[in-house]
Amino acid sequence: MTTANAPLPAAVPAPVWARRGAHAIALCAVPSGLWRIAMASGLYVGYSDQVLRDVFDIPGWGIAYVVGLSVLAELAALFPLLLVSDRWRPLRPGAIAALAWTASGVLVLVALWQLVVAFTVESETYMASGTAQTVWGIAFAPLFAIPALMTAVTWSYAQRHRARVQA
């Protein structure tokens, strides 16, 4: 058997903290998704009917956009589970690690951008103040934990697979 077709050593299992972090990322996306679905359903979430019509096109195509965004965000939040899975790997470990590091960097930038939007444009211009704004803040706050969690899970994945390649 040559080294070109020799099987790679088995991967080291993900530590418990990395598994919990990956599951936490998936859960962090749920509250904001539910908030968006409530908005698409016509429940009062802090926007007037005129703002929903004019800005978000709800009712209309905005419903598909908002629900689609919620589904897409949850699917993206499931990606870290791939980093802690011992069973299914659609790509080589190096490709997954590169994709995960890129995702971590993008998530940090998106989180920073969302802070800017949240405290300047969105909440100040369209959102009613008071309880609705508090609920909005609570629903979207878990999203800010995702960049740190994703970076930790990615680091764990890279360390485990670096050790595997060196073995």
Short mmCIF file of N, CA, C and O in Angstrom, two decimals, residues 44-48 50-52 54-56 120-129 133:
data_model
loop_
_atom_site.label_atom_id
_atom_site.label_comp_id
_atom_site.label_asym_id
_atom_site.label_seq_id
_atom_site.Cartn_x
_atom_site.Cartn_y
_atom_site.Cartn_z
N TYR A 44 -47.87 41.71 16.04
CA TYR A 44 -47.21 42.98 16.31
C TYR A 44 -45.85 42.72 16.95
O TYR A 44 -45.74 42.09 17.99
N VAL A 45 -44.80 43.20 16.28
CA VAL A 45 -43.43 43.04 16.79
C VAL A 45 -42.73 44.38 16.96
O VAL A 45 -41.53 44.43 17.15
N GLY A 46 -43.49 45.47 16.87
CA GLY A 46 -42.91 46.79 17.06
C GLY A 46 -42.93 47.66 15.83
O GLY A 46 -42.56 48.83 15.89
N TYR A 47 -43.35 47.10 14.71
CA TYR A 47 -43.45 47.89 13.48
C TYR A 47 -44.91 48.20 13.19
O TYR A 47 -45.78 47.34 13.35
N SER A 48 -45.17 49.41 12.75
CA SER A 48 -46.54 49.77 12.38
C SER A 48 -46.91 49.05 11.09
O SER A 48 -46.05 48.57 10.35
N GLN A 50 -47.96 50.37 8.42
CA GLN A 50 -47.41 51.13 7.29
C GLN A 50 -45.94 50.77 7.05
O GLN A 50 -45.51 50.59 5.92
N VAL A 51 -45.16 50.65 8.10
CA VAL A 51 -43.75 50.26 7.97
C VAL A 51 -43.65 48.84 7.40
O VAL A 51 -42.83 48.58 6.52
N LEU A 52 -44.48 47.93 7.89
CA LEU A 52 -44.47 46.56 7.35
C LEU A 52 -44.77 46.56 5.86
O LEU A 52 -44.13 45.84 5.09
N ASP A 54 -44.59 49.29 3.62
CA ASP A 54 -43.68 50.12 2.82
C ASP A 54 -42.23 49.64 2.86
O ASP A 54 -41.55 49.66 1.84
N VAL A 55 -41.75 49.23 4.00
CA VAL A 55 -40.34 48.88 4.16
C VAL A 55 -40.10 47.39 3.91
O VAL A 55 -39.15 47.01 3.24
N PHE A 56 -40.96 46.55 4.48
CA PHE A 56 -40.73 45.11 4.43
C PHE A 56 -41.61 44.37 3.42
O PHE A 56 -41.45 43.16 3.24
N THR A 120 -28.34 52.32 15.30
CA THR A 120 -28.40 53.57 14.54
C THR A 120 -29.63 53.66 13.66
O THR A 120 -30.39 54.59 13.75
N VAL A 121 -29.85 52.69 12.82
CA VAL A 121 -30.89 52.81 11.80
C VAL A 121 -32.17 52.10 12.19
O VAL A 121 -33.20 52.72 12.42
N GLU A 122 -32.12 50.78 12.26
CA GLU A 122 -33.32 49.96 12.38
C GLU A 122 -34.15 50.29 13.61
O GLU A 122 -35.31 50.61 13.51
N SER A 123 -33.55 50.21 14.77
CA SER A 123 -34.32 50.38 15.99
C SER A 123 -34.73 51.82 16.22
O SER A 123 -35.74 52.09 16.85
N GLU A 124 -33.95 52.75 15.71
CA GLU A 124 -34.26 54.16 15.94
C GLU A 124 -35.26 54.71 14.92
O GLU A 124 -36.01 55.62 15.23
N THR A 125 -35.28 54.18 13.72
CA THR A 125 -36.11 54.74 12.67
C THR A 125 -37.50 54.12 12.61
O THR A 125 -38.50 54.83 12.56
N TYR A 126 -37.59 52.81 12.61
CA TYR A 126 -38.85 52.13 12.35
C TYR A 126 -39.49 51.51 13.58
O TYR A 126 -40.70 51.44 13.68
N MET A 127 -38.70 51.01 14.49
CA MET A 127 -39.20 50.23 15.62
C MET A 127 -39.79 51.14 16.69
O MET A 127 -39.21 52.16 17.04
N ALA A 128 -40.95 50.72 17.22
CA ALA A 128 -41.55 51.43 18.34
C ALA A 128 -40.70 51.15 19.58
O ALA A 128 -40.16 50.07 19.74
N SER A 129 -40.57 52.14 20.42
CA SER A 129 -39.77 51.94 21.64
C SER A 129 -40.61 51.23 22.69
O SER A 129 -41.81 51.08 22.55
N GLN A 133 -39.30 46.89 21.51
CA GLN A 133 -37.85 47.02 21.30
C GLN A 133 -37.07 46.11 22.25
O GLN A 133 -36.06 45.54 21.87
#
